[in-house]
mmCIF file of C-alpha atoms in Angstrom:
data_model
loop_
_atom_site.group_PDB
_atom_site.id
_atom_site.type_symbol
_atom_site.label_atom_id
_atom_site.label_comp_id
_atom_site.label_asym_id
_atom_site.label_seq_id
_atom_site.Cartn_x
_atom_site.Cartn_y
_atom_site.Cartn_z
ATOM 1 C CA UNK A 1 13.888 -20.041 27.586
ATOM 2 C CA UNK A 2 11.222 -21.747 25.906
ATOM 3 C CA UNK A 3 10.017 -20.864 22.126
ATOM 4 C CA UNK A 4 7.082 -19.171 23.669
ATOM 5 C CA UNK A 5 8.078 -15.539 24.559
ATOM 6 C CA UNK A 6 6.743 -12.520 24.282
ATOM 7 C CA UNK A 7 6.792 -8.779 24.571
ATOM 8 C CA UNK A 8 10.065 -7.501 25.216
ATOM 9 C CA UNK A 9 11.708 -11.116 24.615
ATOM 10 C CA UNK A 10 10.607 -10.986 21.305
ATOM 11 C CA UNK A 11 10.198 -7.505 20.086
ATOM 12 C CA UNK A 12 10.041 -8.295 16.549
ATOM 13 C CA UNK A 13 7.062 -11.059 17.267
ATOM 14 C CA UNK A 14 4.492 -8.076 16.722
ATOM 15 C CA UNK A 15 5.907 -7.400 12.820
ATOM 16 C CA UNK A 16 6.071 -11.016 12.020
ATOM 17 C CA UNK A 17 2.825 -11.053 12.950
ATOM 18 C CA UNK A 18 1.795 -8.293 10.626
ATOM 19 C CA UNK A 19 3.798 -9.608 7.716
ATOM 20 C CA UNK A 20 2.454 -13.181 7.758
ATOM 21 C CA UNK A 21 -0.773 -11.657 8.181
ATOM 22 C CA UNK A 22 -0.438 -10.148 4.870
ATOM 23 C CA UNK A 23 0.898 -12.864 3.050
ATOM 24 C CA UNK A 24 -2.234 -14.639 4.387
ATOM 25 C CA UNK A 25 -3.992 -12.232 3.053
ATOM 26 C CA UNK A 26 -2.409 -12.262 -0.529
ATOM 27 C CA UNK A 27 -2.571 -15.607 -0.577
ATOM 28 C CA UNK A 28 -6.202 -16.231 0.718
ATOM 29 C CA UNK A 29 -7.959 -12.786 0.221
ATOM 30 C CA UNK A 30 -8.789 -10.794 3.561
ATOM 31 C CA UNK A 31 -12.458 -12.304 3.912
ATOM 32 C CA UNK A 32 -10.845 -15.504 4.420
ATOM 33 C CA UNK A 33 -7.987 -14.779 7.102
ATOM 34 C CA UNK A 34 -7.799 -16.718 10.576
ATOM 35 C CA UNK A 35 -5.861 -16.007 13.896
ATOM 36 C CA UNK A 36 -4.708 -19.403 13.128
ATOM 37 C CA UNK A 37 -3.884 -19.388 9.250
ATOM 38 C CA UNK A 38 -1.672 -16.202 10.751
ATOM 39 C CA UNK A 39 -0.074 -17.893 13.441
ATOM 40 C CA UNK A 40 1.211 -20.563 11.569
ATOM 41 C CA UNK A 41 2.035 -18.189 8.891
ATOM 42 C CA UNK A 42 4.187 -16.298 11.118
ATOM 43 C CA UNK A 43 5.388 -19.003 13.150
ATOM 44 C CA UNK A 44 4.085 -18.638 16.350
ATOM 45 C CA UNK A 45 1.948 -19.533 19.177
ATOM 46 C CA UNK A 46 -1.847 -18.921 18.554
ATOM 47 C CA UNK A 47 -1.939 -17.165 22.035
ATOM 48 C CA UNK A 48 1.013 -14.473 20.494
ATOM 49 C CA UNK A 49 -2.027 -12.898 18.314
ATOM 50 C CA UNK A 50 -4.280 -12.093 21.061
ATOM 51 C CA UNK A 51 -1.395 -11.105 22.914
ATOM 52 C CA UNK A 52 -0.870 -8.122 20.150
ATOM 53 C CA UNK A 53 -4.507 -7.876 18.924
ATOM 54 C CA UNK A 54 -8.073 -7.575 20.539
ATOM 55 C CA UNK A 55 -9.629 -9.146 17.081
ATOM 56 C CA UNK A 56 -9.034 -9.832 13.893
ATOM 57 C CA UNK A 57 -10.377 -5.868 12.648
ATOM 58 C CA UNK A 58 -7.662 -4.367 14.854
ATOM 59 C CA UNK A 59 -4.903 -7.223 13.142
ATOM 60 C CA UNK A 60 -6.338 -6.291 10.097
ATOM 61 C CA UNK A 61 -6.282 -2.360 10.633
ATOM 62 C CA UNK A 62 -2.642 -2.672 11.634
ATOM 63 C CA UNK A 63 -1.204 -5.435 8.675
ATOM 64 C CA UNK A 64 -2.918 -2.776 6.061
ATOM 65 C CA UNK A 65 -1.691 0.347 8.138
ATOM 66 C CA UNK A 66 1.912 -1.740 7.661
ATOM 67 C CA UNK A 67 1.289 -2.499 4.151
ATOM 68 C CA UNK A 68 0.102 2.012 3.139
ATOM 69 C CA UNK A 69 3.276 2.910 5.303
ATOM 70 C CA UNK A 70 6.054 0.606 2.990
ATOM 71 C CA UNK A 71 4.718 1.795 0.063
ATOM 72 C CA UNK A 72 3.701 5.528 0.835
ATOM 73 C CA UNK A 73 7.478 5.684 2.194
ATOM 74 C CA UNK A 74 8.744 4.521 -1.666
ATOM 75 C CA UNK A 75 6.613 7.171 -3.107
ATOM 76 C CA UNK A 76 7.553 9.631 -0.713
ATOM 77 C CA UNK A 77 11.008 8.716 -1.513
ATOM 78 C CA UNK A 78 10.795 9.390 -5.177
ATOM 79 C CA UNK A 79 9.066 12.297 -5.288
ATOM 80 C CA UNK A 80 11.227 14.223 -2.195
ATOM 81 C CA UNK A 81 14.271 13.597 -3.923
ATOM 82 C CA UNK A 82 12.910 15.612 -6.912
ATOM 83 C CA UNK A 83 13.963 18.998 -7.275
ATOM 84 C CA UNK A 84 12.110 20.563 -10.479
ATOM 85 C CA UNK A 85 8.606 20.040 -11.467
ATOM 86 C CA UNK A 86 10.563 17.684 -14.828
ATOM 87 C CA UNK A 87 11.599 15.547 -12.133
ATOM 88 C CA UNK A 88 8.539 15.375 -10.497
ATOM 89 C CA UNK A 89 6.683 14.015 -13.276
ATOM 90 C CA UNK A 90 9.293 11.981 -13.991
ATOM 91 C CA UNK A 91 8.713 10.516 -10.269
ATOM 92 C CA UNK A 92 5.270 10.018 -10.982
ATOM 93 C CA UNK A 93 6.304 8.073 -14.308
ATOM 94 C CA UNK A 94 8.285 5.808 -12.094
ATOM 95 C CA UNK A 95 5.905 4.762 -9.590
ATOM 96 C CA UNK A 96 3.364 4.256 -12.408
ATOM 97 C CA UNK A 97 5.851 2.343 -14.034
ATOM 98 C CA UNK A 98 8.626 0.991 -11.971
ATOM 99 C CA UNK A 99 8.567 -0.611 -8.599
ATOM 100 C CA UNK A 100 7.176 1.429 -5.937
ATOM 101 C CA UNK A 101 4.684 -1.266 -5.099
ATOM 102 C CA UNK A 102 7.441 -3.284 -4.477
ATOM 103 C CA UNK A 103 6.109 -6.417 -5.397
ATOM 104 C CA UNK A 104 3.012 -7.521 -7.412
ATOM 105 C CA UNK A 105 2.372 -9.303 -3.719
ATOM 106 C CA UNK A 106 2.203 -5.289 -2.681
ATOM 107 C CA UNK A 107 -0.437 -4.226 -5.620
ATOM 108 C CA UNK A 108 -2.253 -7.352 -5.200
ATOM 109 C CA UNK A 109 -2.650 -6.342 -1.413
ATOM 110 C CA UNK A 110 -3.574 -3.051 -2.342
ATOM 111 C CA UNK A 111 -6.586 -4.648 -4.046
ATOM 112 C CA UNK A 112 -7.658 -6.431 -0.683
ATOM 113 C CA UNK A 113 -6.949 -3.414 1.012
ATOM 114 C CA UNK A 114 -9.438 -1.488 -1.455
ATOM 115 C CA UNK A 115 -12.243 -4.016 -1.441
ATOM 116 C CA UNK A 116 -12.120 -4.403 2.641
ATOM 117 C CA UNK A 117 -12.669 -0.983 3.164
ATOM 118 C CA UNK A 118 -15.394 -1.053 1.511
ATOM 119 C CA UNK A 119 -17.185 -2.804 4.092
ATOM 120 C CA UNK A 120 -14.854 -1.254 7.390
ATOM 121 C CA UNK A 121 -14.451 2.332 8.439
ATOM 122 C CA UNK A 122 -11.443 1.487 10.393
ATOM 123 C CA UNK A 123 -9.649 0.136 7.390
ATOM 124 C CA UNK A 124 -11.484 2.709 5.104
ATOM 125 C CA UNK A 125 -9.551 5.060 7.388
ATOM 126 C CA UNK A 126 -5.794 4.016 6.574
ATOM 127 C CA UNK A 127 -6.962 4.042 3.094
ATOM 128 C CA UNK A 128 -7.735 8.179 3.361
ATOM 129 C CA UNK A 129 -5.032 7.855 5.171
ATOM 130 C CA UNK A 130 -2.685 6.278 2.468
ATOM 131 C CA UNK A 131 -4.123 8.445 -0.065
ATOM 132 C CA UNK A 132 -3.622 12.078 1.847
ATOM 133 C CA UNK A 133 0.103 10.720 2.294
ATOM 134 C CA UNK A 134 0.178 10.472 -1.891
ATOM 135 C CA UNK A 135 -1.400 13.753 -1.932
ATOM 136 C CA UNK A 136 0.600 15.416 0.430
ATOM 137 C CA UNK A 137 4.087 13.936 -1.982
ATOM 138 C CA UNK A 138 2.881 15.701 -4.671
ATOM 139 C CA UNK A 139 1.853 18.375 -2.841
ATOM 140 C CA UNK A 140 5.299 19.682 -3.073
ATOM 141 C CA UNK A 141 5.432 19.884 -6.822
ATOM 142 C CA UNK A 142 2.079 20.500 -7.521
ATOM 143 C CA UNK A 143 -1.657 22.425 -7.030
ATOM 144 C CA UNK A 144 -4.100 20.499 -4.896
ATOM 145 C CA UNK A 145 -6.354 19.623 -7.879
ATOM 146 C CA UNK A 146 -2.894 18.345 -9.747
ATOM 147 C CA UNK A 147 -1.987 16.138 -7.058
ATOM 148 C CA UNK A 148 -5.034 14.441 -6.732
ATOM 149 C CA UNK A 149 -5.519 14.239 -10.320
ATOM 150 C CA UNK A 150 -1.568 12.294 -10.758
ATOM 151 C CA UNK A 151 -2.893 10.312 -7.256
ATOM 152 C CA UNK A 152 -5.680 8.379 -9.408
ATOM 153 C CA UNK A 153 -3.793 8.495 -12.070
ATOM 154 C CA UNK A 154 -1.339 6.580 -10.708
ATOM 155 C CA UNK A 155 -3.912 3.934 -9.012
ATOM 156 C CA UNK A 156 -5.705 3.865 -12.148
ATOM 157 C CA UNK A 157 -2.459 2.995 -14.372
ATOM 158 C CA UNK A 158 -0.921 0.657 -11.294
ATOM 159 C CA UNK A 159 -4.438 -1.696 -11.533
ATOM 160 C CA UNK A 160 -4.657 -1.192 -15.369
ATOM 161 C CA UNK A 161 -1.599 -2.198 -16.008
ATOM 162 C CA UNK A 162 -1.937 -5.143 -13.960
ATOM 163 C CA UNK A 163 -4.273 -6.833 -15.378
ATOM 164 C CA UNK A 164 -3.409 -5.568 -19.175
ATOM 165 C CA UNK A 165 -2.500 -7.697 -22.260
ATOM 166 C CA UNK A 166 -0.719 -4.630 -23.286
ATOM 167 C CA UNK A 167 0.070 -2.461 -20.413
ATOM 168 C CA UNK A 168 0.751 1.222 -21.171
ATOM 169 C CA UNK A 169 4.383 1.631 -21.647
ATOM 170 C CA UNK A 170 6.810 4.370 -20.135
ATOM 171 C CA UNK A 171 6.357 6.474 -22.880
ATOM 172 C CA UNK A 172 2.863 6.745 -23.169
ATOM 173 C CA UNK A 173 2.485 6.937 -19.087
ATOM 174 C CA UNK A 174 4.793 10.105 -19.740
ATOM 175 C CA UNK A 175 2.772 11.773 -22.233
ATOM 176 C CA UNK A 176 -0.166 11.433 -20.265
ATOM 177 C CA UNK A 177 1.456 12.431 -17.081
ATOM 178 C CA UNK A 178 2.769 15.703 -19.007
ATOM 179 C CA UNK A 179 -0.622 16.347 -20.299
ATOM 180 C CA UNK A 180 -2.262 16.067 -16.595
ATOM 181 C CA UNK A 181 0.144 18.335 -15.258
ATOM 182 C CA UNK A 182 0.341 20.966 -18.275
ATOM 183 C CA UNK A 183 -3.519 21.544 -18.527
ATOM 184 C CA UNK A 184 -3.085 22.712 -14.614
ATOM 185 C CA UNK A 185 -0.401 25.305 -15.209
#
């Protein structure tokens, strides 16, 4: 058996793939990505990408459809296991504020993601995508208008707070978060 295989030999070739893909990405920015920066990212043959992936749009499309489903699953998470509205908010506090990105790899991606929809319906596609998911968490706690109002909220802090001096601290995220939700009910 040669280090070669593919398909069934191999079947977690396809996510290596996809995760190299993205650290090539956070690494190099998405404008700047190659089949082969990828493959020797991830560690195999050059002939294992076109094997998965027609082009580079439909690698693309699937590394950033990879990327929205690991973090819509942690805010999913958080805001299922909430059982009154208090909790709720305070699920929204903690993916402003704690770690549902992850990693800052995850919110720098996020960025790329952003900025390469822009320019690509497929991609701008898992980002409606990615952002209905949100919706549809807090759906379950709050009005339609609410949701989407906590959803931007919570992009706007995650960015802001990124690139911040001072980020806004727990507290303060709290406050605003309470003041969001209470001018809806």
């Amino acid at each position: 058996m040669t280090g070669s295989t593919r398909g069934p030999n191999d079947p977690r070739r396809r996510e290596r793939i996809l995760d190299a893909a993205l650290d090539v990405i956070a690494e190099h920015g998405a404008i700047k990505v190659t089949f082969r920066k990828i493959a020797e990212a991830a560690g195999v043959p050059l002939g294992s990408l076109t094997y998965y992936f027609d082009d580079m749009q439909h690698l693309l499309t699937a590394a950033f459809t990879r990327l929205a489903e690991t973090v819509s699953t942690r805010y999913g998470a958080l805001l299922e296991a909430a059982r009154t509205r208090q909790e709720a908010e305070e699920a929204v506090v903690e993916i402003i504020c704690g770690k549902v990105w992850g990693t800052d790899r995850n919110l720098l991606l996020s960025y790329e993601l952003y900025a390469f929809a822009t320019r690509n319906p497929e991609v701008r596609a898992v980002m409606r995508s990615w952002m209905q998911a949100s919706r549809d968490s807090l759906a379950g706690h709050f009005d339609p208008l609410t949701a989407r109002a906590l959803d931007a909220l919570v992009e706007g802090f995650s960015i802001h707070n990124s690139v911040d001096l001072r980020p806004t601290d727990r507290e303060e995220v709290a406050a605003v978060v309470r003041a969001v939700v209470d001018r809806h009910h």
